[in-house]
Amino acid sequence: DAKTTQPNSMESNEEEPVHLPCNHSTISGTDYIHWYRQLPSQGPEYVIHGLTSNVNNRMASLAIAEDRKSSTLILHRATLRDAAVYYCILRDLITQGGSEKLVFGKGTKLTVNP
Amino acid sequence: GAGVSQSPRYKVAKRGQDVALRCDPISGHVSLFWYQQALGQGPEFLTYFQNEAQLDKSGLPSDRFFAERPEGSVSTLKIQRTQQEDSAVYLCASSLWGQTEAFFGQGTRLTVV
């Protein structure tokens, strides 16, 4: 599985935008970029995913670089409930051996200040 | 609710004891995963089922770990002769076959003393 690199931690103030970066320089043409987040004492939850074009949903936006070697998760207005560990994960469109597993790194711990 | 349910939420086991952790996936979800999460780390893949077939068990750390999903719905992760290094949160996730979004349970926190 291709690897991703994220900062260990980031801080933001409430109601301000947050840009969480992810580098994935060895991404292949069939890798989707997924983001999950894990709130304290909870299991991870899906946030967003994309392949080449920028994506928006009710939770966040995903901006993907033209060369696809990096991406940024954007929270438009951070709230205290957004404090979590955010994971950037590459997932091959073509599963090998039938396994669709997600490979997590250490993620970015986001702290939101009131 | 309609989410992934795991039980028990907390389990304390004495070293050498056998434990069984249960996962009830979302109804109709074909794919089921088990992950192990140590303190301060991201989840690590253990095993994957498609219906009742265990297609990938490459992440199971030793032969003391065993998982089953006999009828393609509920799954059980069994750990025999528990060791202190088995202390972790065990997460279960399910997804529709061919879909991308995985739904995770809240996990079972296992403490081996």
GROMACS .gro file of C-alpha atoms in nm:
model
  227
    1ASP     CA    1   0.000   0.000   0.000
    2ALA     CA    2   0.121   0.348  -0.087
    3LYS     CA    3   0.217   0.558   0.215
    4THR     CA    4   0.095   0.896   0.326
    5THR     CA    5   0.267   1.161   0.536
    6GLN     CA    6   0.076   1.392   0.770
    7PRO     CA    7   0.181   1.636   1.043
    8ASN     CA    8   0.152   1.486   1.389
    9SER     CA    9  -0.062   1.768   1.523
   10MET     CA   10  -0.233   2.094   1.432
   11GLU     CA   11  -0.424   2.360   1.620
   12SER     CA   12  -0.711   2.579   1.516
   13ASN     CA   13  -0.949   2.827   1.668
   14GLU     CA   14  -1.321   2.769   1.677
   15GLU     CA   15  -1.515   2.896   1.375
   16GLU     CA   16  -1.199   2.936   1.167
   17PRO     CA   17  -1.114   2.725   0.861
   18VAL     CA   18  -0.870   2.437   0.899
   19HIS     CA   19  -0.650   2.296   0.625
   20LEU     CA   20  -0.511   1.949   0.699
   21PRO     CA   21  -0.235   1.848   0.456
   22CYS     CA   22  -0.139   1.503   0.334
   23ASN     CA   23   0.153   1.403   0.112
   24HIS     CA   24   0.134   1.089  -0.098
   25SER     CA   25   0.415   1.117  -0.350
   26THR     CA   26   0.404   0.747  -0.448
   27ILE     CA   27   0.033   0.741  -0.525
   28SER     CA   28  -0.067   0.519  -0.818
   29GLY     CA   29  -0.321   0.595  -1.085
   30THR     CA   30  -0.584   0.372  -0.928
   31ASP     CA   31  -0.549   0.495  -0.569
   32TYR     CA   32  -0.839   0.684  -0.417
   33ILE     CA   33  -0.762   0.935  -0.139
   34HIS     CA   34  -0.976   0.875   0.169
   35TRP     CA   35  -1.007   1.069   0.491
   36TYR     CA   36  -1.136   0.928   0.815
   37ARG     CA   37  -1.141   1.088   1.157
   38GLN     CA   38  -1.149   0.942   1.504
   39LEU     CA   39  -1.305   1.133   1.791
   40PRO     CA   40  -1.190   1.049   2.145
   41SER     CA   41  -1.310   0.706   2.261
   42GLN     CA   42  -1.487   0.642   1.929
   43GLY     CA   43  -1.419   0.429   1.624
   44PRO     CA   44  -1.303   0.604   1.307
   45GLU     CA   45  -1.567   0.764   1.087
   46TYR     CA   46  -1.561   0.832   0.716
   47VAL     CA   47  -1.518   1.195   0.615
   48ILE     CA   48  -1.465   1.217   0.240
   49HIS     CA   49  -1.283   1.061  -0.054
   50GLY     CA   50  -1.176   1.153  -0.406
   51LEU     CA   51  -0.971   1.045  -0.705
   52THR     CA   52  -0.871   1.348  -0.911
   53SER     CA   53  -1.127   1.627  -0.879
   54ASN     CA   54  -1.195   1.833  -0.570
   55VAL     CA   55  -1.488   1.702  -0.365
   56ASN     CA   56  -1.733   1.863  -0.128
   57ASN     CA   57  -1.978   1.713   0.117
   58ARG     CA   58  -2.162   1.827   0.428
   59MET     CA   59  -1.863   1.755   0.652
   60ALA     CA   60  -1.567   1.887   0.457
   61SER     CA   61  -1.397   1.959   0.126
   62LEU     CA   62  -1.110   1.770  -0.030
   63ALA     CA   63  -0.864   1.956  -0.251
   64ILE     CA   64  -0.641   1.731  -0.462
   65ALA     CA   65  -0.325   1.862  -0.627
   66GLU     CA   66  -0.305   1.840  -1.003
   67ASP     CA   67  -0.024   1.582  -0.987
   68ARG     CA   68  -0.216   1.397  -0.711
   69LYS     CA   69   0.095   1.381  -0.493
   70SER     CA   70  -0.072   1.577  -0.216
   71SER     CA   71  -0.416   1.665  -0.091
   72THR     CA   72  -0.576   1.888   0.170
   73LEU     CA   73  -0.881   1.826   0.386
   74ILE     CA   74  -1.063   2.151   0.451
   75LEU     CA   75  -1.298   2.208   0.743
   76HIS     CA   76  -1.465   2.537   0.660
   77ARG     CA   77  -1.558   2.638   1.015
   78ALA     CA   78  -1.401   2.431   1.289
   79THR     CA   79  -1.610   2.350   1.594
   80LEU     CA   80  -1.506   2.195   1.923
   81ARG     CA   81  -1.666   1.871   1.800
   82ASP     CA   82  -1.414   1.856   1.516
   83ALA     CA   83  -1.130   1.789   1.761
   84ALA     CA   84  -1.011   1.444   1.653
   85VAL     CA   85  -0.732   1.250   1.484
   86TYR     CA   86  -0.761   1.280   1.106
   87TYR     CA   87  -0.629   1.000   0.888
   88CYS     CA   88  -0.540   1.031   0.521
   89ILE     CA   89  -0.550   0.688   0.354
   90LEU     CA   90  -0.484   0.564   0.001
   91ARG     CA   91  -0.711   0.288  -0.117
   92ASP     CA   92  -0.658   0.105  -0.446
   93LEU     CA   93  -0.960   0.094  -0.673
   94ILE     CA   94  -0.847  -0.251  -0.776
   95THR     CA   95  -0.845  -0.465  -0.465
   96GLN     CA   96  -0.588  -0.740  -0.458
   97GLY     CA   97  -0.698  -1.078  -0.330
   98GLY     CA   98  -1.039  -0.943  -0.242
   99SER     CA   99  -0.926  -0.744   0.059
  100GLU     CA  100  -1.059  -0.391   0.085
  101LYS     CA  101  -0.868  -0.308   0.402
  102LEU     CA  102  -0.787   0.046   0.508
  103VAL     CA  103  -0.425   0.106   0.605
  104PHE     CA  104  -0.406   0.375   0.874
  105GLY     CA  105  -0.098   0.580   0.962
  106LYS     CA  106  -0.067   0.787   1.279
  107GLY     CA  107  -0.280   1.071   1.146
  108THR     CA  108  -0.297   1.436   1.252
  109LYS     CA  109  -0.433   1.524   1.592
  110LEU     CA  110  -0.643   1.838   1.555
  111THR     CA  111  -0.697   2.056   1.859
  112VAL     CA  112  -0.970   2.321   1.837
  113ASN     CA  113  -0.942   2.611   2.078
  114PRO     CA  114  -1.257   2.790   2.199
  115GLY     CA  115  -2.954   0.194   1.622
  116ALA     CA  116  -2.840   0.081   1.280
  117GLY     CA  117  -2.468   0.110   1.342
  118VAL     CA  118  -2.197  -0.148   1.407
  119SER     CA  119  -2.231  -0.286   1.757
  120GLN     CA  120  -1.944  -0.436   1.957
  121SER     CA  121  -1.955  -0.615   2.289
  122PRO     CA  122  -1.835  -0.600   2.551
  123ARG     CA  123  -1.719  -0.236   2.553
  124TYR     CA  124  -1.458  -0.318   2.815
  125LYS     CA  125  -1.293  -0.646   2.907
  126VAL     CA  126  -1.035  -0.716   3.174
  127ALA     CA  127  -0.865  -1.053   3.140
  128LYS     CA  128  -0.601  -1.223   3.347
  129ARG     CA  129  -0.292  -1.324   3.159
  130GLY     CA  130  -0.345  -1.669   3.010
  131GLN     CA  131  -0.723  -1.637   2.993
  132ASP     CA  132  -0.915  -1.680   2.668
  133VAL     CA  133  -1.143  -1.397   2.550
  134ALA     CA  134  -1.412  -1.361   2.283
  135LEU     CA  135  -1.508  -1.027   2.134
  136ARG     CA  136  -1.831  -0.989   1.939
  137CYS     CA  137  -1.918  -0.770   1.643
  138ASP     CA  138  -2.267  -0.713   1.500
  139PRO     CA  139  -2.223  -0.544   1.162
  140ILE     CA  140  -2.478  -0.332   0.983
  141SER     CA  141  -2.744  -0.557   0.835
  142GLY     CA  142  -2.669  -0.646   0.474
  143HIS     CA  143  -2.304  -0.547   0.486
  144VAL     CA  144  -2.097  -0.810   0.312
  145SER     CA  145  -1.752  -0.693   0.417
  146LEU     CA  146  -1.634  -0.711   0.777
  147PHE     CA  147  -1.297  -0.606   0.920
  148TRP     CA  148  -1.119  -0.637   1.253
  149TYR     CA  149  -0.855  -0.387   1.361
  150GLN     CA  150  -0.632  -0.357   1.667
  151GLN     CA  151  -0.547  -0.013   1.802
  152ALA     CA  152  -0.271   0.035   2.058
  153LEU     CA  153  -0.265   0.351   2.268
  154GLY     CA  154  -0.159   0.653   2.064
  155GLN     CA  155  -0.140   0.459   1.738
  156GLY     CA  156  -0.363   0.429   1.433
  157PRO     CA  157  -0.572   0.114   1.387
  158GLU     CA  158  -0.384  -0.188   1.250
  159PHE     CA  159  -0.559  -0.435   1.023
  160LEU     CA  160  -0.612  -0.785   1.159
  161THR     CA  161  -0.847  -0.973   0.928
  162TYR     CA  162  -1.118  -0.938   0.662
  163PHE     CA  163  -1.433  -1.134   0.578
  164GLN     CA  164  -1.648  -1.127   0.271
  165ASN     CA  165  -1.972  -1.289   0.390
  166GLU     CA  166  -1.855  -1.599   0.578
  167ALA     CA  167  -1.529  -1.633   0.387
  168GLN     CA  168  -1.215  -1.509   0.561
  169LEU     CA  169  -1.026  -1.369   0.262
  170ASP     CA  170  -0.739  -1.200   0.442
  171LYS     CA  171  -0.593  -1.287   0.780
  172SER     CA  172  -0.250  -1.146   0.715
  173GLY     CA  173  -0.269  -0.906   1.009
  174LEU     CA  174  -0.336  -1.160   1.283
  175PRO     CA  175  -0.027  -1.133   1.506
  176SER     CA  176  -0.009  -1.496   1.613
  177ASP     CA  177  -0.193  -1.827   1.608
  178ARG     CA  178  -0.350  -1.727   1.939
  179PHE     CA  179  -0.580  -1.496   1.741
  180PHE     CA  180  -0.874  -1.651   1.562
  181ALA     CA  181  -1.176  -1.490   1.395
  182GLU     CA  182  -1.494  -1.636   1.254
  183ARG     CA  183  -1.813  -1.526   1.084
  184PRO     CA  184  -2.001  -1.854   1.033
  185GLU     CA  185  -2.327  -1.721   0.892
  186GLY     CA  186  -2.195  -1.414   0.720
  187SER     CA  187  -2.328  -1.167   0.975
  188VAL     CA  188  -2.208  -1.165   1.339
  189SER     CA  189  -1.834  -1.210   1.386
  190THR     CA  190  -1.628  -1.317   1.684
  191LEU     CA  191  -1.261  -1.244   1.746
  192LYS     CA  192  -1.110  -1.493   1.988
  193ILE     CA  193  -0.778  -1.451   2.163
  194GLN     CA  194  -0.638  -1.753   2.341
  195ARG     CA  195  -0.393  -1.743   2.631
  196THR     CA  196  -0.397  -1.362   2.644
  197GLN     CA  197  -0.070  -1.177   2.699
  198GLN     CA  198  -0.011  -0.824   2.824
  199GLU     CA  199   0.085  -0.710   2.474
  200ASP     CA  200  -0.267  -0.797   2.359
  201SER     CA  201  -0.401  -0.501   2.560
  202ALA     CA  202  -0.555  -0.267   2.302
  203VAL     CA  203  -0.883  -0.147   2.157
  204TYR     CA  204  -1.027  -0.394   1.908
  205LEU     CA  205  -1.234  -0.229   1.637
  206CYS     CA  206  -1.481  -0.390   1.401
  207ALA     CA  207  -1.596  -0.228   1.077
  208SER     CA  208  -1.839  -0.327   0.805
  209SER     CA  209  -1.916  -0.205   0.456
  210LEU     CA  210  -2.127  -0.293   0.156
  211TRP     CA  211  -1.934  -0.505  -0.092
  212GLY     CA  212  -1.773  -0.280  -0.350
  213GLN     CA  213  -1.857   0.035  -0.154
  214THR     CA  214  -1.593   0.261  -0.014
  215GLU     CA  215  -1.730   0.383   0.317
  216ALA     CA  216  -1.650   0.164   0.616
  217PHE     CA  217  -1.859   0.198   0.931
  218PHE     CA  218  -1.677   0.134   1.257
  219GLY     CA  219  -1.806   0.024   1.594
  220GLN     CA  220  -1.697   0.193   1.916
  221GLY     CA  221  -1.453  -0.086   1.988
  222THR     CA  222  -1.377  -0.321   2.277
  223ARG     CA  223  -1.104  -0.210   2.512
  224LEU     CA  224  -0.914  -0.518   2.629
  225THR     CA  225  -0.686  -0.492   2.929
  226VAL     CA  226  -0.474  -0.794   3.018
  227VAL     CA  227  -0.347  -0.793   3.377
   0.00000   0.00000   0.00000
